[in-house]
PDB file of C-alpha atoms (C1' of nucleotides) in Angstrom:
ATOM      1  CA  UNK A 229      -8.951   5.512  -4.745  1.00 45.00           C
ATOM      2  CA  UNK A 230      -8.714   4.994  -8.466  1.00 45.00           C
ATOM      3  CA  UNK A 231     -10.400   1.435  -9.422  1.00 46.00           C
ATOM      4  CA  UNK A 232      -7.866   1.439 -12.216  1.00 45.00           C
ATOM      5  CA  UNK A 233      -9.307  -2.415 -13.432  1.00 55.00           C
ATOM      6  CA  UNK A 234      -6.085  -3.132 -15.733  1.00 63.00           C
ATOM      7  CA  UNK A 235      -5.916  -5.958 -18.563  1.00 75.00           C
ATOM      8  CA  UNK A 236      -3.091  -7.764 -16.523  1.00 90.00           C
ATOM      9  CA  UNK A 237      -3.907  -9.731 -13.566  1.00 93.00           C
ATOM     10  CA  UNK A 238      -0.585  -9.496 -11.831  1.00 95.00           C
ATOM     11  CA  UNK A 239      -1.161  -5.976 -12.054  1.00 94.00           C
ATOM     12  CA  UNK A 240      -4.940  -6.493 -10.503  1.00 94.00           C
ATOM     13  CA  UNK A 241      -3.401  -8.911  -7.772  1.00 96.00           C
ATOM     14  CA  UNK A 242      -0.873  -6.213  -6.639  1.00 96.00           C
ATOM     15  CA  UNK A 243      -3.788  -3.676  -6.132  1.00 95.00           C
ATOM     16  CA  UNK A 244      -5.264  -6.575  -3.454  1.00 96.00           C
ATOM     17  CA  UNK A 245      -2.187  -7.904  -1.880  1.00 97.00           C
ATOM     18  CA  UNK A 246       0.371  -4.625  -2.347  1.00 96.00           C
ATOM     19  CA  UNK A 247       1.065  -2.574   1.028  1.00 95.00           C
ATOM     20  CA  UNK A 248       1.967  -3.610   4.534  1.00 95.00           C
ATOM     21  CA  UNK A 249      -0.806  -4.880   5.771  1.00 96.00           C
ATOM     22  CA  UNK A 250      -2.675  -7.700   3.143  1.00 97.00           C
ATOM     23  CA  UNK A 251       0.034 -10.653   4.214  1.00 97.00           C
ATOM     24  CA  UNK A 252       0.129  -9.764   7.705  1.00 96.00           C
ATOM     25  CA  UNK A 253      -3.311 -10.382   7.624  1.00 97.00           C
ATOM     26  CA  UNK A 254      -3.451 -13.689   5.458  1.00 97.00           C
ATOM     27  CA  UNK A 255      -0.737 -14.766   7.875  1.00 96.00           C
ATOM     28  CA  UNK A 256      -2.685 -14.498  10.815  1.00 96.00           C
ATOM     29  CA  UNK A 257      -5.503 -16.043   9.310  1.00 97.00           C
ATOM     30  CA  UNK A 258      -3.915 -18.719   7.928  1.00 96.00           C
ATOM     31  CA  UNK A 259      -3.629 -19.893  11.993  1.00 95.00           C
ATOM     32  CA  UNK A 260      -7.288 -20.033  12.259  1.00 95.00           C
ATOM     33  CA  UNK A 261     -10.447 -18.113  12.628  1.00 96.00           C
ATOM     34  CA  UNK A 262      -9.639 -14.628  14.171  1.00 96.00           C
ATOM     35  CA  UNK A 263     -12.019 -11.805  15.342  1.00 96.00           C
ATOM     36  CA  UNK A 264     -11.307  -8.234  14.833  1.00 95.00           C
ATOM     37  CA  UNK A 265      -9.816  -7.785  18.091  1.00 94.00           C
ATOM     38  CA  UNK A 266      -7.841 -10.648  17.817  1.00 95.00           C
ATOM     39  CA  UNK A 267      -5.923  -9.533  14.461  1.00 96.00           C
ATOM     40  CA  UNK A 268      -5.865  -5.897  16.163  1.00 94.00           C
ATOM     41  CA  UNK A 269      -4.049  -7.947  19.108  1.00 93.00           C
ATOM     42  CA  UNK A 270      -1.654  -9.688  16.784  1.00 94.00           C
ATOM     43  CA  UNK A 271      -0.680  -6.711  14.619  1.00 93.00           C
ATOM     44  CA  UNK A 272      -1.188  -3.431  17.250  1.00 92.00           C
ATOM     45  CA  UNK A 273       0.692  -1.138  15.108  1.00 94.00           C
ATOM     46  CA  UNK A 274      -2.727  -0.991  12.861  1.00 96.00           C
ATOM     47  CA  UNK A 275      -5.240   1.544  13.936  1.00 95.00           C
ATOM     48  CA  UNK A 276      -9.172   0.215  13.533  1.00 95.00           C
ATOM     49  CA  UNK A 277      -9.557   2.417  10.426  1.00 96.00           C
ATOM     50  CA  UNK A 278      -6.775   0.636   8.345  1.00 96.00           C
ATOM     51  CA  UNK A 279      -7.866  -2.564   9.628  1.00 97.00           C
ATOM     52  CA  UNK A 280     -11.553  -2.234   8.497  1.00 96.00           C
ATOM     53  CA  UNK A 281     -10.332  -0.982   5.209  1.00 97.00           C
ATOM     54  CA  UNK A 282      -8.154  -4.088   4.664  1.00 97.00           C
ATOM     55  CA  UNK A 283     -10.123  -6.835   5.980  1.00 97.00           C
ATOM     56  CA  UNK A 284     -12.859  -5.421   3.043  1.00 96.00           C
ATOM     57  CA  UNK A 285     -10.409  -4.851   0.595  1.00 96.00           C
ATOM     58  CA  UNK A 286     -10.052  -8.560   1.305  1.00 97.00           C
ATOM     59  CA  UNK A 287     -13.093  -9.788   1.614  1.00 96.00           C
ATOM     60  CA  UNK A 288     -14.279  -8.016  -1.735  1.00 95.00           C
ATOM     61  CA  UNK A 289     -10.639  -9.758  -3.261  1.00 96.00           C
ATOM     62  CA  UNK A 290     -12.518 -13.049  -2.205  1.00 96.00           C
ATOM     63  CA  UNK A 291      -9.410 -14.035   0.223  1.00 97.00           C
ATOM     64  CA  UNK A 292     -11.033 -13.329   3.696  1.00 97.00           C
ATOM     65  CA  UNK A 293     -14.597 -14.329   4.379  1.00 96.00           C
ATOM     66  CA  UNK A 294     -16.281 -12.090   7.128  1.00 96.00           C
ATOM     67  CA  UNK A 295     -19.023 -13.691   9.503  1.00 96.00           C
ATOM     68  CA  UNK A 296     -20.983 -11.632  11.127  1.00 93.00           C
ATOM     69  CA  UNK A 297     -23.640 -13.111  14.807  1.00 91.00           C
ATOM     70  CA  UNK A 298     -26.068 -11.753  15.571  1.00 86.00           C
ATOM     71  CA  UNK A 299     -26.370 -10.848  19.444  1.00 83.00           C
ATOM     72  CA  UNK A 300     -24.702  -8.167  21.820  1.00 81.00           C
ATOM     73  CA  UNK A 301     -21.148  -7.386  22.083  1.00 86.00           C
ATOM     74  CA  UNK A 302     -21.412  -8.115  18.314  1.00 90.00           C
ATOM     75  CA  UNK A 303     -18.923 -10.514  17.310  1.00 93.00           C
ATOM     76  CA  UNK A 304     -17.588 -11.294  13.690  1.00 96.00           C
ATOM     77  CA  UNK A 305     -15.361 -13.517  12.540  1.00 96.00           C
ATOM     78  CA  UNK A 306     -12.606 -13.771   9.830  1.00 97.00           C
ATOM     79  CA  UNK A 307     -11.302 -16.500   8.020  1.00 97.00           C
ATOM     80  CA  UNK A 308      -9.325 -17.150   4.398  1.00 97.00           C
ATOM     81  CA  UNK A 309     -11.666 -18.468   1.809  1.00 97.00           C
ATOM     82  CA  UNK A 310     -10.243 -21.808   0.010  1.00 96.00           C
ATOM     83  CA  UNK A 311      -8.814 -19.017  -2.498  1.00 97.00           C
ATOM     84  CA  UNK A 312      -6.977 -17.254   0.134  1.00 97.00           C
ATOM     85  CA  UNK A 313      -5.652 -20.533   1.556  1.00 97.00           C
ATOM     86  CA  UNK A 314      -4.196 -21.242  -1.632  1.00 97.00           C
ATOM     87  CA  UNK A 315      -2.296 -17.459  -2.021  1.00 97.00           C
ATOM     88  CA  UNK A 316      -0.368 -18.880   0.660  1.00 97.00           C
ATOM     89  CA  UNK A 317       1.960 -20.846  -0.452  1.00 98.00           C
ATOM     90  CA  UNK A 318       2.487 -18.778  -3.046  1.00 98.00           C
ATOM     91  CA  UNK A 319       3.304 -15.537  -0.496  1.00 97.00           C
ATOM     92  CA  UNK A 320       5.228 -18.176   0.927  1.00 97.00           C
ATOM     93  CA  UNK A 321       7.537 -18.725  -2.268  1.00 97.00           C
ATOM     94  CA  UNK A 322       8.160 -15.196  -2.390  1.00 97.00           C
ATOM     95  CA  UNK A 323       9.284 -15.163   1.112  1.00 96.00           C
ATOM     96  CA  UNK A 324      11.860 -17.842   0.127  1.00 96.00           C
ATOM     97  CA  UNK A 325      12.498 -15.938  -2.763  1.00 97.00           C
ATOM     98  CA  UNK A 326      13.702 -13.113  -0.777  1.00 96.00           C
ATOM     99  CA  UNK A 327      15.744 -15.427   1.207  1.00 94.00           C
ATOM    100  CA  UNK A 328      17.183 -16.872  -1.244  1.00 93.00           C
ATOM    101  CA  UNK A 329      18.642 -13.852  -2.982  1.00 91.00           C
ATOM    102  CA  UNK A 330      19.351 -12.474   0.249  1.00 82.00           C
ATOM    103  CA  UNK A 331      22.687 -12.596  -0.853  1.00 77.00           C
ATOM    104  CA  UNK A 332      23.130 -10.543  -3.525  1.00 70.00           C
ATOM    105  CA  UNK A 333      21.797  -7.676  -1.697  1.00 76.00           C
ATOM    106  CA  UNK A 334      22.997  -7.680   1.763  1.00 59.00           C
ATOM    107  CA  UNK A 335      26.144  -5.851   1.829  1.00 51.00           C
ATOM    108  CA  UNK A 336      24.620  -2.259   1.084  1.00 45.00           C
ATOM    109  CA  UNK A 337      26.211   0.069  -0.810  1.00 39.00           C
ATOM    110  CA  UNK A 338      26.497  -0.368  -4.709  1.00 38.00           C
ATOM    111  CA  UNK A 339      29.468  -2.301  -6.136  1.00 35.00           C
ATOM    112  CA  UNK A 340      31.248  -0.242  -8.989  1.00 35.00           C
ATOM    113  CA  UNK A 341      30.241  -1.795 -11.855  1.00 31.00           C
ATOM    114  CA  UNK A 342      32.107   0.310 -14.763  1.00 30.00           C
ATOM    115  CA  UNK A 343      30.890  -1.476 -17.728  1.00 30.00           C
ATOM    116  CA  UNK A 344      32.101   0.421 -20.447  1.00 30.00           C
ATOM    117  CA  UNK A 345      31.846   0.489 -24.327  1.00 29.00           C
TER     118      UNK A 345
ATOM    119  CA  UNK B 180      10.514   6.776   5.260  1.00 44.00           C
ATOM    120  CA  UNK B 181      10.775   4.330   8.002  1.00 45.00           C
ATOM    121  CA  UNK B 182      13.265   1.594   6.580  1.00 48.00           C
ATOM    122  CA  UNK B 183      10.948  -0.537   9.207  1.00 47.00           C
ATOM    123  CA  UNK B 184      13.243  -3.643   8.629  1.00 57.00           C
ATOM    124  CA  UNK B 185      11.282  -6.826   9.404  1.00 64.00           C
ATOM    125  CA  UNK B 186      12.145  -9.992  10.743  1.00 75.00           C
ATOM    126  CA  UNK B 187       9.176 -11.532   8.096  1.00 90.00           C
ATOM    127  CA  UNK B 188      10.958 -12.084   4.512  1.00 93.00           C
ATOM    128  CA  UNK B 189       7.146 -11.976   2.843  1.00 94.00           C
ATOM    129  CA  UNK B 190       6.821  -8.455   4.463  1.00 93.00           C
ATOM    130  CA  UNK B 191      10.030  -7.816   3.012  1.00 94.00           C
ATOM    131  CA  UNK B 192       9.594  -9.132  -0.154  1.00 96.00           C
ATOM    132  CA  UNK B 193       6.405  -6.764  -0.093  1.00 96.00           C
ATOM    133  CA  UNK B 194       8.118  -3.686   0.835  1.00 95.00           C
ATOM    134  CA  UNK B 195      10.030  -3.530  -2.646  1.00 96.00           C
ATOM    135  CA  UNK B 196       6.877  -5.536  -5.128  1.00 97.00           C
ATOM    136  CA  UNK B 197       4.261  -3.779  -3.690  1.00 96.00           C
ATOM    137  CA  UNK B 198       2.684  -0.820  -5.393  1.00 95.00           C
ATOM    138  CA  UNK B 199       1.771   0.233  -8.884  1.00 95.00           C
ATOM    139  CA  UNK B 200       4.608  -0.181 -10.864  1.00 97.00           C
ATOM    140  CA  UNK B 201       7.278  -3.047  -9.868  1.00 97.00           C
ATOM    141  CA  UNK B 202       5.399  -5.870 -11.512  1.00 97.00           C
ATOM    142  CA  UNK B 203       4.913  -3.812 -14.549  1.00 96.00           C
ATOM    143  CA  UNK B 204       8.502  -2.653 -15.082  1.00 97.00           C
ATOM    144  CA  UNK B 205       9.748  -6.647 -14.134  1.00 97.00           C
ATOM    145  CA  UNK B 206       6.973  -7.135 -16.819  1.00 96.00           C
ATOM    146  CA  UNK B 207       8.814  -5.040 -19.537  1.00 96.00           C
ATOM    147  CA  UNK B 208      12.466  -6.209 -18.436  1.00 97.00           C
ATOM    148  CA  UNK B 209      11.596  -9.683 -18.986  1.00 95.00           C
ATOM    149  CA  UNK B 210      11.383  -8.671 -22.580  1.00 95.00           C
ATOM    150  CA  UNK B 211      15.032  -7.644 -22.586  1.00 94.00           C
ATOM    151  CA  UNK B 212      16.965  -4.748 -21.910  1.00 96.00           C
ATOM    152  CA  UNK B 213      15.545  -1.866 -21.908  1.00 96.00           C
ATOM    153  CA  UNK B 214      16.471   1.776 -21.611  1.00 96.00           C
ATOM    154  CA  UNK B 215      15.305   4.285 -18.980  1.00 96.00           C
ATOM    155  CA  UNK B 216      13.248   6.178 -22.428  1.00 95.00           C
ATOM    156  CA  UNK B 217      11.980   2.286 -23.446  1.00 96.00           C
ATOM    157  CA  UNK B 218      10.415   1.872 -19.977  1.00 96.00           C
ATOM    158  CA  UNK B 219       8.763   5.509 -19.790  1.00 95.00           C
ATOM    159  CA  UNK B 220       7.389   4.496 -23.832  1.00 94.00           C
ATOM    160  CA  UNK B 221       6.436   1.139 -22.558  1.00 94.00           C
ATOM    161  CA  UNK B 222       4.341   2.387 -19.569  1.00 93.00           C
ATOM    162  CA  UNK B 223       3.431   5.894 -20.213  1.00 92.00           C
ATOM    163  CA  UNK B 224       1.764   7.303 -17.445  1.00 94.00           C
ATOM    164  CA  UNK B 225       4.653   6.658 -15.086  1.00 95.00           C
ATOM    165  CA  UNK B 226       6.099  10.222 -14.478  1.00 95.00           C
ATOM    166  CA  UNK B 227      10.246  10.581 -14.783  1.00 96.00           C
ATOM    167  CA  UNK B 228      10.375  10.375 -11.144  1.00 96.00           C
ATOM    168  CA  UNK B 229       8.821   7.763 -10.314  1.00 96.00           C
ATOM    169  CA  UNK B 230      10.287   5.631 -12.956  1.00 97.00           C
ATOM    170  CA  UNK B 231      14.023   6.824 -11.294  1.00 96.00           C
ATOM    171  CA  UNK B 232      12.454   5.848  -7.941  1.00 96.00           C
ATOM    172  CA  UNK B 233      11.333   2.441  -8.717  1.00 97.00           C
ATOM    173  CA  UNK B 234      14.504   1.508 -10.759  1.00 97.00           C
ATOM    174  CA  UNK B 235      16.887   2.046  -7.927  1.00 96.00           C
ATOM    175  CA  UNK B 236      14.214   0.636  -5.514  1.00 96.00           C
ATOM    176  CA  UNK B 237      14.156  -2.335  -7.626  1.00 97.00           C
ATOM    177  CA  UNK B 238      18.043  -2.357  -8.385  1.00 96.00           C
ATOM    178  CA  UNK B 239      18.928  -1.773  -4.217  1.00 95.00           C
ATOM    179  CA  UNK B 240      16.594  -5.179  -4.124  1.00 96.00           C
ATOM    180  CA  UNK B 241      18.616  -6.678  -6.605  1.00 95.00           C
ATOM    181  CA  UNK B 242      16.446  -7.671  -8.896  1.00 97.00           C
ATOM    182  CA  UNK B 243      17.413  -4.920 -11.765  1.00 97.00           C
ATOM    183  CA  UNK B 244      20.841  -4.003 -12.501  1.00 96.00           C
ATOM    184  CA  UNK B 245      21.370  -0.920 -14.198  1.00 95.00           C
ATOM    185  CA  UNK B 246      24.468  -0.376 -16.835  1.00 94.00           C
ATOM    186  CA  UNK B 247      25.497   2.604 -17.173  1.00 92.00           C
ATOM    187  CA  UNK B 248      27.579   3.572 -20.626  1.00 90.00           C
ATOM    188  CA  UNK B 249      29.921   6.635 -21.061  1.00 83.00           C
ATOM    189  CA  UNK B 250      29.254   8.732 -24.147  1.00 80.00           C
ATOM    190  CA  UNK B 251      27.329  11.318 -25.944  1.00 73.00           C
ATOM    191  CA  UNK B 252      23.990  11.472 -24.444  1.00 84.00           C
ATOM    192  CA  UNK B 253      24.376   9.166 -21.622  1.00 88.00           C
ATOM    193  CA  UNK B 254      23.344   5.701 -22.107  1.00 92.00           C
ATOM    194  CA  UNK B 255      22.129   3.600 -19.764  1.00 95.00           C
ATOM    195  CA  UNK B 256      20.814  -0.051 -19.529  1.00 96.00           C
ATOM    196  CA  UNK B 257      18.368  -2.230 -17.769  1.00 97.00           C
ATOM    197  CA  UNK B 258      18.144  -5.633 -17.181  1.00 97.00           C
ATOM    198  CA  UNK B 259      16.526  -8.094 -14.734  1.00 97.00           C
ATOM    199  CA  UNK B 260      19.516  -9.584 -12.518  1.00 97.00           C
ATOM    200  CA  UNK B 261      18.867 -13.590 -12.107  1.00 96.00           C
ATOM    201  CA  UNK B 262      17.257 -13.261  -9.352  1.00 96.00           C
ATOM    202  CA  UNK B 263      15.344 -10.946 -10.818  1.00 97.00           C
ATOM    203  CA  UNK B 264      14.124 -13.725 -13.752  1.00 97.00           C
ATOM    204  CA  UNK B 265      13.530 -16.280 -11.094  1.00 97.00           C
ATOM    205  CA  UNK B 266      11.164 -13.992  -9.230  1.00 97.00           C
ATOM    206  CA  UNK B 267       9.594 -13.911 -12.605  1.00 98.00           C
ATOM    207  CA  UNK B 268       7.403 -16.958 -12.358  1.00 98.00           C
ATOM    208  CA  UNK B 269       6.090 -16.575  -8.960  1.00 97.00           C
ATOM    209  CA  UNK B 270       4.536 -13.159 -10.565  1.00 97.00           C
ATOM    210  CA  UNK B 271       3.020 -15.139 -12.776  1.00 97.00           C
ATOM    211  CA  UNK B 272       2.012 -17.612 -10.702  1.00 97.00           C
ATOM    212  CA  UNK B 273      -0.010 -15.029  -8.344  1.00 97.00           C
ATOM    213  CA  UNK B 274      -1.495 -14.028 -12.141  1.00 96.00           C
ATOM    214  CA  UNK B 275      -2.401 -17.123 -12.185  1.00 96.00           C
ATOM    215  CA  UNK B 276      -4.296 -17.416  -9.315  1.00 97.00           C
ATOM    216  CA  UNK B 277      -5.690 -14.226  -9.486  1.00 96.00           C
ATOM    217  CA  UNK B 278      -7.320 -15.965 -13.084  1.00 94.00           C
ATOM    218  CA  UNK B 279      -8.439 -19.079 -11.234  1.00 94.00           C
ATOM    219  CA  UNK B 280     -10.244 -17.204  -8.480  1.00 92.00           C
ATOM    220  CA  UNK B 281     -12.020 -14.767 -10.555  1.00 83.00           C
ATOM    221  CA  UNK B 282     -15.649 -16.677 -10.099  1.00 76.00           C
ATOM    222  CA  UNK B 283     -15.465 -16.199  -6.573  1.00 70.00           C
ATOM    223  CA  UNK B 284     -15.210 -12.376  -7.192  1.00 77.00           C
ATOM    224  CA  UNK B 285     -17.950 -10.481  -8.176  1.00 62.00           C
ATOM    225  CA  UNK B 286     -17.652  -9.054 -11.532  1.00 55.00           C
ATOM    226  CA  UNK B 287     -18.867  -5.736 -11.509  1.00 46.00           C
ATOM    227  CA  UNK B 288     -21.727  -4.319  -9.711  1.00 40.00           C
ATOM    228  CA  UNK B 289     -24.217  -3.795 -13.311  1.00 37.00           C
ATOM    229  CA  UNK B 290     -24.939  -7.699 -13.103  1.00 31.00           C
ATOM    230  CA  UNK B 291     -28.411  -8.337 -11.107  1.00 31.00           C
ATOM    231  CA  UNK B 292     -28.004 -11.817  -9.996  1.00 29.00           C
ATOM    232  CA  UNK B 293     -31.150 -12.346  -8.035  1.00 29.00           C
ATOM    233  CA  UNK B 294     -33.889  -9.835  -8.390  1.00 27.00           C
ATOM    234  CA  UNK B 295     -36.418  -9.614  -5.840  1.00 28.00           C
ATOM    235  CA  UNK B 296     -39.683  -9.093  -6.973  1.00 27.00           C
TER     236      UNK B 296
ATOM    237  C1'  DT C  92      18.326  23.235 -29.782  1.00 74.62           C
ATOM    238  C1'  DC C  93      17.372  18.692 -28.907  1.00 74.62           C
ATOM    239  C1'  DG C  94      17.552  14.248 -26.425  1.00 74.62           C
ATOM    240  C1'  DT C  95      19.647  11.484 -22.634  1.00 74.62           C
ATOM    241  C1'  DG C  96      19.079  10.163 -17.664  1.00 74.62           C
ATOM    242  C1'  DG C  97      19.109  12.443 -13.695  1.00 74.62           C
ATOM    243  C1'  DT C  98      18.269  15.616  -9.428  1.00 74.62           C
ATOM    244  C1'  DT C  99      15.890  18.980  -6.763  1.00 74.62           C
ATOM    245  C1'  DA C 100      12.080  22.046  -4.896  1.00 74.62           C
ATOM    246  C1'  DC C 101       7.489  22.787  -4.431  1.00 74.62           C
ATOM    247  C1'  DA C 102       2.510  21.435  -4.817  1.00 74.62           C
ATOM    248  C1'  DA C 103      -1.119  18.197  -5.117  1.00 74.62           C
ATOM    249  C1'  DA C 104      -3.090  13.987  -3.918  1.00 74.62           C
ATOM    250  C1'  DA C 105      -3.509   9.909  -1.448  1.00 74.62           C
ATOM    251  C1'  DA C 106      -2.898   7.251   2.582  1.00 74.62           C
ATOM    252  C1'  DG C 107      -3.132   6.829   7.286  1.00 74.62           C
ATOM    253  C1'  DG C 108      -4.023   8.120  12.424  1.00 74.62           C
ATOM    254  C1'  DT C 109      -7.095   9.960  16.213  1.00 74.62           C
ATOM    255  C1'  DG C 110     -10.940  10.329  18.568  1.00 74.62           C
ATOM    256  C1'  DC C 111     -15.942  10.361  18.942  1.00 74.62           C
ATOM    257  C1'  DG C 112     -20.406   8.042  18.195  1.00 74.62           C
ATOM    258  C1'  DT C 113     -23.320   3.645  17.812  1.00 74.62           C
ATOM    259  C1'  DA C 114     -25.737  -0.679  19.003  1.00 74.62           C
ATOM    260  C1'  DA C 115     -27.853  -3.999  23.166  1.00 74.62           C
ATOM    261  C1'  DT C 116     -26.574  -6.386  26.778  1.00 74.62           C
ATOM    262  C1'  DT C 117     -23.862  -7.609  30.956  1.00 74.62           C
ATOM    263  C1'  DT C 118     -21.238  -6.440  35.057  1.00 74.62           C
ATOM    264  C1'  DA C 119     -19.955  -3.126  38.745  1.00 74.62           C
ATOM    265  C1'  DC C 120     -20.869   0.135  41.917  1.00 74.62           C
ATOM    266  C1'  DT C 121     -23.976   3.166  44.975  1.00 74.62           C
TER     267       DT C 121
ATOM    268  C1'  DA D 274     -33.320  -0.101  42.083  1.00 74.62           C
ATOM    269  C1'  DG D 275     -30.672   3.202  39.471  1.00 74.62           C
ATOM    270  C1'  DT D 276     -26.755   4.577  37.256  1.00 74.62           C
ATOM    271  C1'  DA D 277     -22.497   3.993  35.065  1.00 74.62           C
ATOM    272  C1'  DA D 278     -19.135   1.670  32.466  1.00 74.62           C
ATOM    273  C1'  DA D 279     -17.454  -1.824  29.444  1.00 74.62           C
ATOM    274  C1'  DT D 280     -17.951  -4.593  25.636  1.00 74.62           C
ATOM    275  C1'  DT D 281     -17.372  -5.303  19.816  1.00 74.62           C
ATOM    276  C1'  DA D 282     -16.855  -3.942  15.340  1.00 74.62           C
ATOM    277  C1'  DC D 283     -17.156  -0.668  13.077  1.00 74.62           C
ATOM    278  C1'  DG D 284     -18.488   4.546  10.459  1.00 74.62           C
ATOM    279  C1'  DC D 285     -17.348   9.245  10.134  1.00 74.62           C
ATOM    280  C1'  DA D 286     -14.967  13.736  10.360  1.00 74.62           C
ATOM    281  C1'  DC D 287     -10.831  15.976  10.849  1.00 74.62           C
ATOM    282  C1'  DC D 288      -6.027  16.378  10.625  1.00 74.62           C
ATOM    283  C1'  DT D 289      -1.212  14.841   9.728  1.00 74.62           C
ATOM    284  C1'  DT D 290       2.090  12.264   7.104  1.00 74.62           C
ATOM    285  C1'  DT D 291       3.688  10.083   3.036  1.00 74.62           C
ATOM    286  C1'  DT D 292       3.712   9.519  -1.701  1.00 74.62           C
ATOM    287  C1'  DT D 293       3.465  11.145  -6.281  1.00 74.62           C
ATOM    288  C1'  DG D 294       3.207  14.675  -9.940  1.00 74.62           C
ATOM    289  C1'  DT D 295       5.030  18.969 -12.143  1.00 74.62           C
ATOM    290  C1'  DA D 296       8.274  21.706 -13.624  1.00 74.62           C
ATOM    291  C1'  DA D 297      12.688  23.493 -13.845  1.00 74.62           C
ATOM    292  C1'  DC D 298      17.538  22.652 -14.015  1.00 74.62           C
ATOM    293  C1'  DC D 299      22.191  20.094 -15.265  1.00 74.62           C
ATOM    294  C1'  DA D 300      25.570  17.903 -18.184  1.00 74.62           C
ATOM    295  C1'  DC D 301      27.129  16.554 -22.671  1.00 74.62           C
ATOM    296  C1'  DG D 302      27.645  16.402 -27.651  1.00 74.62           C
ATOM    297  C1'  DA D 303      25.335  16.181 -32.465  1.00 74.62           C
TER     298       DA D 303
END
DNA sequence: TCGTGGTTACAAAAAGGTGCGTAATTTACT
DNA sequence: AGTAAATTACGCACCTTTTTGTAACCACGA
């Protein structure tokens, strides 16, 4: 994994959020405090592996905090930071985006747009 | 290539921004029109491929619409569709936050906040 | 021959899945 | 009482799948 830190922050966002998994997560979280199993439980198409990788990916993004106790079954717990509660609404707008120009794209196939000289 | 069609827009929204390059080319197009050559000068580690690949991703989305003129050595134009420029700002707004949450984030691993002695 | 905007086939790289191991304690069974 | 299994949140090794890069090819006309 290349740690390719560019100059543009949209671009350094994308690295964080990009991929299937990153607003599942936030989405989840957003409801409340959720252990491991719990977002495993909500979301079982992700194996363990993928889920450790993201919930890190976010932590170290400072979205998700990660709580570990002490004690036996081990239990931590994940939660949005204030920064992650505030991506929200702005994953949110994108959502509406999408519906919004849900239009424009829904019949399929490409309209035969000649534009010629 | 599982067209996994969800019922979430956000996850939608994320199947077509996410990645390396979407925000970058939406980046260029902003600037204007731009030719399939402009784009590879404009970002030029993107290989041919890819930069077909993302285009019609982007244009099946419809958030780039591609012109295509008849002639000599084939011409062809791209521009972000209006939806395309309204999606604009909510890139820039996750920029934006991205900026703003940078302090919570730690900022590379060579600064020794709290030595132990 | 070069440049334009593509496509295709093959290879390399990256991402992702599977299953096993780990901890200390509780419960379940013999 | 002794043993076994389950529990939780992972790490690790191995293997498969997906994505991306590379290079070659195509068409056309200057």
């Amino acid at each position: 994994m290349k740690d390719l830190v560019s100059r543009c922050p949209i671009e350094e966002v994308m690295q964080v959020i990009s991929g299937r998994w990153p607003s599942l997560l936030i989405y989840y979280l957003k409801q409340g405090t959720k252990r491991f199993s719990d977002l495993r439980r909500d979301n079982p198409t992700i194996s363990h592996k993928m889920l450790t990788l993201e919930l890190r990916k976010l932590e170290d993004a400072g979205i998700v905090e990660r709580s570990e106790f002490e004690g036996y079954p081990l239990r931590v717990e994940y939660d949005l930071t204030p920064a992650g509660l505030k991506l929200v609404p702005l994953l949110d707008a994108l959502g509406s985006w999408w519906d919004a120009t849900a239009a424009g794209r829904s019949q399929g196939s490409t309209l035969p747009v000649e534009v010629t000289k």
